[in-house]
Amino acid sequence: MRVLRIFALLAVVLVLIVGAPLAVAAQTPTPSAPVFTLSTVYPSQTVGLGEEVTLSLKLHSTYPAQIVRLEARQVAEGWTASFRGGGRIVQSVFADGTTDASVDLRLEPPKDLKAGTYRFVVVARGEQAQAELPIELTVREKVPAKLSMETSDLLTMRGTPTTTFRWSVTLKNDGDEDLSVNLSATAPAGFQVKFMYSGQEVSNLPVEANRSKSVSVEVKAYITPNAGSYPVTIRAESGNLNASLNVTAEVAGQPDLKITAPDGRLSGKATIGQETALKVIVQNNGSAPARGVTLSSSEPSGWTITFDPKKVDEIPAGQQVEVTAKLRPADKALAGDYMITLRAQPEDSTTASAEFRITVTTSTLWGVAGVALIAVAVLAVGLVVARFGRR
């Protein structure tokens, strides 16, 4: 029994002695295997008949620095393959083991090429490894270039002389080639047209093959236009391709009121305790009638101002009306200059206002009464002197 215990103890010690180095070896990281790859971003493409294809190849190698030979091992019948770098035909690249090496592969089709699928295999051969890259080209007839322009908005938009008219216009490239599209517009005199894309004003926009882009077209008058319809032609051009869209900015008339006086002087006179009539002119310098014009005022405390009439049914464009403002200063007002504000508010437009300077004076009746009192006082004093002076 004692012998068995001794053997068991020896076995445990042996395992510990042998297992410790194994555990240390397991924890030691093994170096990663070298990498040697050849790649391109788009190894499968669709191209048009007769179109040359140039692919950018990238060689990634972690092997020691070396020269890598390039070879097009499989080339579709009739095609010509060549490697190009630095503007010349090359047969190899230098891989330094740290940075990727780049080279272009040019594939030139035969003149009698037909639509179909064509396959190629490119080989990069180094001293310790090699890599292969399969390439597939699908050749078809090109879709003719076509540029179109459309909008889902109403072609005619209505607004005021200060409105910025906006249309969301979609440019569509239905061809197989990318287009650089120039944008322009023909607008009536006094109008400005802007093309906005992603919050910036543009005059040229790239539109990729078989893609579309939306641009905002803004039309605004920089002078006050008369009421009427203003046509705008939007154009998109790329080489011999062009598209156009006709839209209309319909400007509705808008009243533009101004308050003045018959002589043009915004001033008047009033007397304490009396009502004074002030003539006021309300002009409509806009391009539409001003309807339902209500007169109102702001005046010093204790004053009253009424209007005759209080409301004007309509002031036609380019015409004016005369209104009487009846002023009554506060009974305890002091003589001096005061400011009042008169307003004219149409139903569907902005309020017009003007400030008038009112010079307030005291009533002449008070002056007459004062003179009379003085005369009575003088007469009374004279009578008293005459009567008592004899004694």
Short mmCIF file of C-alpha atoms in Angstrom, two decimals:
data_model
loop_
_atom_site.label_atom_id
_atom_site.label_comp_id
_atom_site.label_asym_id
_atom_site.label_seq_id
_atom_site.Cartn_x
_atom_site.Cartn_y
_atom_site.Cartn_z
CA MET A 1 0.00 0.00 0.00
CA ARG A 2 2.83 2.31 0.88
CA VAL A 3 4.52 1.44 -2.44
CA LEU A 4 1.39 2.50 -4.39
CA ARG A 5 1.29 5.84 -2.61
CA ILE A 6 4.94 6.47 -3.48
CA PHE A 7 4.30 5.68 -7.19
CA ALA A 8 1.26 8.01 -7.23
CA LEU A 9 3.26 10.81 -5.69
CA LEU A 10 6.05 10.36 -8.25
CA ALA A 11 3.47 10.45 -11.08
CA VAL A 12 2.06 13.79 -9.87
CA VAL A 13 5.51 15.32 -9.63
CA LEU A 14 6.36 14.07 -13.12
CA VAL A 15 3.20 15.65 -14.56
CA LEU A 16 3.99 18.97 -12.92
CA ILE A 17 7.55 18.96 -14.22
CA VAL A 18 6.58 18.08 -17.78
CA GLY A 19 3.38 20.19 -17.92
CA ALA A 20 5.01 23.47 -16.85
CA PRO A 21 7.10 23.89 -20.03
CA LEU A 22 4.07 22.87 -22.13
CA ALA A 23 1.96 25.55 -20.48
CA VAL A 24 4.64 28.15 -21.11
CA ALA A 25 4.90 27.06 -24.73
CA ALA A 26 1.13 27.34 -25.16
CA GLN A 27 1.18 30.92 -23.92
CA THR A 28 3.93 31.98 -26.36
CA PRO A 29 2.29 33.70 -29.42
CA THR A 30 3.10 32.19 -32.79
CA PRO A 31 4.14 34.58 -35.56
CA SER A 32 1.39 35.32 -38.13
CA ALA A 33 1.71 33.87 -41.62
CA PRO A 34 2.90 36.25 -44.36
CA VAL A 35 0.24 37.81 -46.61
CA PHE A 36 0.39 38.00 -50.42
CA THR A 37 -2.79 39.20 -52.19
CA LEU A 38 -3.78 40.86 -55.47
CA SER A 39 -7.07 42.79 -55.59
CA THR A 40 -9.17 45.42 -57.37
CA VAL A 41 -12.23 47.31 -56.17
CA TYR A 42 -14.60 46.16 -58.95
CA PRO A 43 -13.53 42.77 -60.36
CA SER A 44 -16.90 42.31 -62.16
CA GLN A 45 -18.15 45.14 -64.38
CA THR A 46 -20.60 45.91 -67.15
CA VAL A 47 -19.16 47.93 -70.04
CA GLY A 48 -20.29 49.11 -73.44
CA LEU A 49 -19.34 47.72 -76.82
CA GLY A 50 -15.91 48.93 -77.96
CA GLU A 51 -15.08 50.43 -74.57
CA GLU A 52 -11.56 50.06 -73.19
CA VAL A 53 -11.38 49.09 -69.52
CA THR A 54 -8.69 50.13 -67.04
CA LEU A 55 -8.63 48.50 -63.62
CA SER A 56 -6.51 49.70 -60.72
CA LEU A 57 -4.80 46.68 -59.08
CA LYS A 58 -3.36 46.62 -55.58
CA LEU A 59 -0.66 44.16 -54.40
CA HIS A 60 -0.48 43.63 -50.64
CA SER A 61 2.56 41.72 -49.43
CA THR A 62 4.13 41.25 -45.99
CA TYR A 63 7.02 39.18 -47.35
CA PRO A 64 10.50 40.70 -47.41
CA ALA A 65 11.13 43.29 -50.14
CA GLN A 66 11.12 41.72 -53.60
CA ILE A 67 10.27 42.14 -57.26
CA VAL A 68 6.89 40.65 -58.20
CA ARG A 69 6.25 39.56 -61.80
CA LEU A 70 2.86 40.31 -63.37
CA GLU A 71 1.12 38.14 -65.93
CA ALA A 72 -2.27 37.98 -67.61
CA ARG A 73 -2.52 34.21 -67.70
CA GLN A 74 -6.03 33.99 -69.07
CA VAL A 75 -7.18 36.58 -71.62
CA ALA A 76 -10.49 36.43 -73.47
CA GLU A 77 -10.12 35.75 -77.18
CA GLY A 78 -9.31 38.85 -79.21
CA TRP A 79 -8.63 41.05 -76.19
CA THR A 80 -5.27 42.66 -75.38
CA ALA A 81 -4.09 42.94 -71.77
CA SER A 82 -1.24 45.15 -70.54
CA PHE A 83 0.03 46.42 -67.21
CA ARG A 84 0.77 50.12 -66.88
CA GLY A 85 2.53 52.22 -64.30
CA GLY A 86 4.12 55.65 -64.40
CA GLY A 87 2.71 56.18 -67.90
CA ARG A 88 4.51 53.11 -69.32
CA ILE A 89 3.89 49.42 -69.95
CA VAL A 90 5.39 47.37 -67.09
CA GLN A 91 5.86 43.68 -66.37
CA SER A 92 6.58 43.79 -62.65
CA VAL A 93 6.24 45.84 -59.48
CA PHE A 94 8.42 46.25 -56.40
CA ALA A 95 6.82 45.15 -53.12
CA ASP A 96 8.70 46.50 -50.09
CA GLY A 97 6.78 44.42 -47.56
CA THR A 98 5.15 47.38 -45.82
CA THR A 99 3.17 49.51 -48.28
CA ASP A 100 0.86 48.31 -51.05
CA ALA A 101 2.10 48.41 -54.63
CA SER A 102 -0.28 49.74 -57.32
CA VAL A 103 -0.48 49.06 -61.05
CA ASP A 104 -3.16 49.52 -63.75
CA LEU A 105 -4.46 46.72 -65.94
CA ARG A 106 -5.71 47.87 -69.35
CA LEU A 107 -8.02 45.57 -71.31
CA GLU A 108 -8.55 46.51 -74.96
CA PRO A 109 -11.37 44.76 -76.87
CA PRO A 110 -11.23 43.61 -80.51
CA LYS A 111 -13.01 45.69 -83.16
CA ASP A 112 -15.56 42.97 -83.93
CA LEU A 113 -16.46 42.39 -80.30
CA LYS A 114 -19.97 41.14 -79.61
CA ALA A 115 -22.10 41.46 -76.49
CA GLY A 116 -21.38 38.76 -73.92
CA THR A 117 -19.38 37.87 -70.83
CA TYR A 118 -15.57 37.74 -70.98
CA ARG A 119 -13.24 36.39 -68.28
CA PHE A 120 -9.62 37.09 -67.42
CA VAL A 121 -7.14 35.88 -64.80
CA VAL A 122 -4.24 38.03 -63.59
CA VAL A 123 -1.27 36.49 -61.72
CA ALA A 124 1.28 38.16 -59.43
CA ARG A 125 4.28 35.87 -58.81
CA GLY A 126 6.79 36.59 -56.05
CA GLU A 127 9.81 34.69 -54.75
CA GLN A 128 7.91 32.88 -52.01
CA ALA A 129 4.25 33.11 -53.10
CA GLN A 130 1.86 34.02 -55.88
CA ALA A 131 -1.68 35.39 -56.08
CA GLU A 132 -4.41 35.18 -58.71
CA LEU A 133 -7.23 37.63 -59.46
CA PRO A 134 -10.21 36.59 -61.64
CA ILE A 135 -11.90 39.39 -63.61
CA GLU A 136 -15.24 39.30 -65.42
CA LEU A 137 -16.52 41.85 -67.94
CA THR A 138 -20.08 41.86 -69.23
CA VAL A 139 -20.22 43.67 -72.55
CA ARG A 140 -23.49 45.12 -73.86
CA GLU A 141 -24.67 47.89 -76.14
CA LYS A 142 -24.60 51.26 -74.42
CA VAL A 143 -27.86 52.95 -73.55
CA PRO A 144 -27.93 56.27 -75.46
CA ALA A 145 -27.30 59.28 -73.25
CA LYS A 146 -30.50 60.99 -72.17
CA LEU A 147 -31.11 63.92 -69.82
CA SER A 148 -34.55 64.82 -68.50
CA MET A 149 -36.00 67.33 -66.05
CA GLU A 150 -39.30 67.20 -64.17
CA THR A 151 -41.06 68.53 -61.09
CA SER A 152 -43.89 67.24 -58.94
CA ASP A 153 -44.84 70.80 -57.95
CA LEU A 154 -47.46 72.92 -59.67
CA LEU A 155 -46.00 74.57 -62.75
CA THR A 156 -47.78 77.82 -61.86
CA MET A 157 -47.34 79.18 -58.35
CA ARG A 158 -49.13 82.19 -56.91
CA GLY A 159 -47.69 84.69 -54.44
CA THR A 160 -47.15 88.32 -53.53
CA PRO A 161 -44.46 90.68 -54.87
CA THR A 162 -42.21 89.65 -51.94
CA THR A 163 -42.72 85.89 -52.32
CA THR A 164 -39.80 83.56 -53.12
CA PHE A 165 -41.25 81.03 -55.57
CA ARG A 166 -39.68 77.55 -55.18
CA TRP A 167 -39.81 74.45 -57.37
CA SER A 168 -38.20 71.11 -56.53
CA VAL A 169 -36.77 69.92 -59.86
CA THR A 170 -35.43 66.42 -60.52
CA LEU A 171 -32.57 65.93 -63.01
CA LYS A 172 -32.44 62.39 -64.37
CA ASN A 173 -29.55 60.77 -66.27
CA ASP A 174 -30.96 57.75 -68.14
CA GLY A 175 -27.69 56.90 -69.92
CA ASP A 176 -24.72 54.69 -69.06
CA GLU A 177 -22.26 57.59 -68.67
CA ASP A 178 -21.86 60.13 -65.89
CA LEU A 179 -22.86 63.68 -66.83
CA SER A 180 -21.76 67.13 -65.69
CA VAL A 181 -24.93 69.22 -65.97
CA ASN A 182 -24.92 73.03 -66.31
CA LEU A 183 -27.96 74.83 -64.92
CA SER A 184 -29.38 78.12 -66.22
CA ALA A 185 -32.68 79.97 -66.49
CA THR A 186 -34.39 82.70 -68.48
CA ALA A 187 -36.57 85.00 -66.37
CA PRO A 188 -38.33 88.37 -66.89
CA ALA A 189 -36.48 91.56 -66.06
CA GLY A 190 -36.41 92.25 -62.35
CA PHE A 191 -36.40 88.57 -61.35
CA GLN A 192 -33.49 86.49 -60.03
CA VAL A 193 -33.19 82.69 -60.29
CA LYS A 194 -31.04 80.55 -57.96
CA PHE A 195 -30.29 76.82 -58.01
CA MET A 196 -29.82 75.35 -54.52
CA TYR A 197 -28.38 71.90 -53.74
CA SER A 198 -27.70 70.71 -50.17
CA GLY A 199 -28.10 74.27 -48.92
CA GLN A 200 -25.59 75.77 -51.37
CA GLU A 201 -26.08 77.77 -54.56
CA VAL A 202 -24.82 75.86 -57.61
CA SER A 203 -24.64 76.34 -61.38
CA ASN A 204 -23.25 72.89 -62.22
CA LEU A 205 -24.18 69.48 -60.86
CA PRO A 206 -22.71 66.01 -61.55
CA VAL A 207 -25.34 63.35 -62.21
CA GLU A 208 -24.13 59.76 -62.27
CA ALA A 209 -25.23 57.21 -64.89
CA ASN A 210 -28.77 55.92 -64.35
CA ARG A 211 -29.18 58.23 -61.36
CA SER A 212 -31.15 61.36 -60.54
CA LYS A 213 -30.64 64.39 -58.33
CA SER A 214 -33.06 66.99 -56.98
CA VAL A 215 -32.31 70.69 -56.99
CA SER A 216 -34.37 73.56 -55.59
CA VAL A 217 -35.08 76.38 -58.06
CA GLU A 218 -35.79 79.72 -56.35
CA VAL A 219 -37.33 82.65 -58.24
CA LYS A 220 -37.63 86.04 -56.54
CA ALA A 221 -38.20 89.60 -57.70
CA TYR A 222 -35.57 92.12 -56.60
CA ILE A 223 -37.84 95.04 -57.54
CA THR A 224 -41.54 95.33 -56.73
CA PRO A 225 -43.35 93.83 -59.75
CA ASN A 226 -46.83 94.66 -60.92
CA ALA A 227 -49.52 92.04 -60.60
CA GLY A 228 -49.36 89.51 -63.43
CA SER A 229 -47.90 86.21 -64.69
CA TYR A 230 -44.14 85.91 -65.16
CA PRO A 231 -42.86 82.89 -67.14
CA VAL A 232 -39.50 81.30 -66.27
CA THR A 233 -37.64 78.71 -68.39
CA ILE A 234 -35.28 76.38 -66.49
CA ARG A 235 -32.55 74.67 -68.54
CA ALA A 236 -30.11 71.79 -67.97
CA GLU A 237 -27.30 71.14 -70.46
CA SER A 238 -24.49 68.60 -70.75
CA GLY A 239 -22.60 68.57 -74.04
CA ASN A 240 -25.17 68.12 -76.79
CA LEU A 241 -27.81 66.99 -74.31
CA ASN A 242 -30.34 69.43 -72.94
CA ALA A 243 -33.64 69.50 -71.07
CA SER A 244 -35.94 72.36 -70.13
CA LEU A 245 -38.93 73.09 -67.93
CA ASN A 246 -41.34 76.02 -68.14
CA VAL A 247 -42.83 77.37 -64.91
CA THR A 248 -44.78 80.51 -64.06
CA ALA A 249 -44.63 82.86 -61.08
CA GLU A 250 -48.05 84.50 -60.77
CA VAL A 251 -47.79 87.68 -58.74
CA ALA A 252 -50.98 88.86 -57.07
CA GLY A 253 -51.45 92.56 -56.37
CA GLN A 254 -50.71 93.86 -52.88
CA PRO A 255 -51.81 97.12 -51.26
CA ASP A 256 -49.16 99.46 -49.90
CA LEU A 257 -50.61 102.17 -47.64
CA LYS A 258 -49.04 105.43 -46.55
CA ILE A 259 -50.41 108.04 -44.13
CA THR A 260 -49.63 111.69 -44.75
CA ALA A 261 -51.23 115.15 -44.63
CA PRO A 262 -52.64 117.32 -47.44
CA ASP A 263 -49.58 119.60 -47.33
CA GLY A 264 -47.19 116.77 -46.52
CA ARG A 265 -46.36 118.16 -43.09
CA LEU A 266 -47.05 115.71 -40.26
CA SER A 267 -48.01 118.35 -37.73
CA GLY A 268 -51.02 120.20 -36.41
CA LYS A 269 -52.44 122.41 -33.65
CA ALA A 270 -54.95 121.77 -30.90
CA THR A 271 -56.44 123.72 -28.01
CA ILE A 272 -56.92 122.49 -24.45
CA GLY A 273 -60.57 121.71 -23.79
CA GLN A 274 -61.58 121.93 -27.45
CA GLU A 275 -61.98 119.45 -30.30
CA THR A 276 -59.75 120.10 -33.32
CA ALA A 277 -60.13 118.58 -36.80
CA LEU A 278 -56.92 117.24 -38.41
CA LYS A 279 -57.05 116.31 -42.10
CA VAL A 280 -55.25 113.05 -42.90
CA ILE A 281 -54.52 111.47 -46.30
CA VAL A 282 -54.35 107.64 -46.67
CA GLN A 283 -52.61 106.71 -49.94
CA ASN A 284 -52.50 103.26 -51.60
CA ASN A 285 -49.22 103.03 -53.54
CA GLY A 286 -49.56 99.27 -54.08
CA SER A 287 -50.75 97.17 -57.01
CA ALA A 288 -54.05 95.96 -55.51
CA PRO A 289 -56.99 97.60 -53.71
CA ALA A 290 -56.79 97.98 -49.94
CA ARG A 291 -60.06 96.70 -48.53
CA GLY A 292 -61.63 97.20 -45.11
CA VAL A 293 -59.13 99.84 -43.92
CA THR A 294 -59.61 100.57 -40.21
CA LEU A 295 -58.24 103.77 -38.64
CA SER A 296 -56.80 103.78 -35.12
CA SER A 297 -54.42 105.84 -32.99
CA SER A 298 -52.09 106.03 -30.00
CA GLU A 299 -52.25 109.28 -28.03
CA PRO A 300 -51.13 110.78 -24.68
CA SER A 301 -53.08 109.91 -21.56
CA GLY A 302 -56.38 111.78 -21.25
CA TRP A 303 -56.60 112.59 -24.95
CA THR A 304 -59.42 111.43 -27.24
CA ILE A 305 -59.08 110.88 -30.99
CA THR A 306 -61.94 109.81 -33.25
CA PHE A 307 -62.03 109.32 -37.01
CA ASP A 308 -64.53 110.26 -39.65
CA PRO A 309 -64.93 107.79 -41.22
CA LYS A 310 -63.70 105.13 -38.79
CA LYS A 311 -63.41 102.53 -41.59
CA VAL A 312 -62.86 102.88 -45.35
CA ASP A 313 -64.39 100.10 -47.43
CA GLU A 314 -61.83 100.26 -50.25
CA ILE A 315 -58.92 102.36 -51.49
CA PRO A 316 -58.12 101.43 -55.13
CA ALA A 317 -54.52 100.95 -56.19
CA GLY A 318 -52.85 104.28 -56.96
CA GLN A 319 -55.56 106.35 -55.23
CA GLN A 320 -56.09 108.03 -51.87
CA VAL A 321 -58.84 109.06 -49.45
CA GLU A 322 -59.10 111.92 -46.97
CA VAL A 323 -59.98 111.14 -43.38
CA THR A 324 -60.66 113.57 -40.53
CA ALA A 325 -59.04 112.88 -37.19
CA LYS A 326 -60.83 114.75 -34.38
CA LEU A 327 -58.40 115.58 -31.56
CA ARG A 328 -59.28 116.67 -28.03
CA PRO A 329 -56.32 117.15 -25.65
CA ALA A 330 -56.72 116.36 -21.97
CA ASP A 331 -58.43 119.13 -19.98
CA LYS A 332 -55.42 119.38 -17.67
CA ALA A 333 -52.82 119.24 -20.45
CA LEU A 334 -50.05 121.80 -20.43
CA ALA A 335 -49.23 123.89 -23.44
CA GLY A 336 -46.49 122.36 -25.58
CA ASP A 337 -45.73 119.77 -28.29
CA TYR A 338 -47.17 116.25 -28.15
CA MET A 339 -46.74 113.18 -30.43
CA ILE A 340 -49.63 111.05 -31.64
CA THR A 341 -49.52 107.96 -33.89
CA LEU A 342 -52.17 107.34 -36.54
CA ARG A 343 -52.62 103.90 -38.13
CA ALA A 344 -54.40 102.42 -41.17
CA GLN A 345 -54.94 98.63 -41.11
CA PRO A 346 -56.30 96.88 -44.26
CA GLU A 347 -57.92 93.44 -43.97
CA ASP A 348 -55.27 91.47 -45.88
CA SER A 349 -52.08 93.50 -45.69
CA THR A 350 -49.68 95.20 -43.29
CA THR A 351 -50.49 98.23 -41.17
CA ALA A 352 -49.32 101.70 -42.18
CA SER A 353 -48.56 104.27 -39.49
CA ALA A 354 -47.28 107.83 -39.12
CA GLU A 355 -46.40 110.10 -36.20
CA PHE A 356 -47.83 113.63 -36.03
CA ARG A 357 -46.49 116.46 -33.85
CA ILE A 358 -49.38 118.38 -32.26
CA THR A 359 -48.75 121.81 -30.70
CA VAL A 360 -51.21 122.39 -27.85
CA THR A 361 -52.20 125.92 -26.73
CA THR A 362 -54.63 127.29 -24.13
CA SER A 363 -58.02 128.70 -25.13
CA THR A 364 -58.31 132.45 -25.93
CA LEU A 365 -61.45 132.62 -23.75
CA TRP A 366 -59.24 132.26 -20.72
CA GLY A 367 -57.21 135.25 -21.91
CA VAL A 368 -60.35 137.38 -22.36
CA ALA A 369 -61.61 136.37 -18.91
CA GLY A 370 -58.26 137.27 -17.41
CA VAL A 371 -58.30 140.73 -19.02
CA ALA A 372 -61.86 141.28 -17.79
CA LEU A 373 -60.93 140.36 -14.25
CA ILE A 374 -57.96 142.72 -14.33
CA ALA A 375 -60.18 145.54 -15.63
CA VAL A 376 -62.75 144.92 -12.88
CA ALA A 377 -60.02 144.93 -10.27
CA VAL A 378 -58.57 148.21 -11.56
CA LEU A 379 -62.02 149.79 -11.64
CA ALA A 380 -62.75 148.71 -8.08
CA VAL A 381 -59.45 150.11 -6.83
CA GLY A 382 -60.17 153.41 -8.61
CA LEU A 383 -63.59 153.74 -7.01
CA VAL A 384 -62.20 153.07 -3.58
CA VAL A 385 -59.46 155.67 -4.00
CA ALA A 386 -61.86 158.23 -5.35
CA ARG A 387 -64.31 157.81 -2.48
CA PHE A 388 -61.97 157.70 0.44
CA GLY A 389 -59.47 160.10 -1.01
CA ARG A 390 -61.91 163.07 -0.56
CA ARG A 391 -61.97 162.59 3.16
#
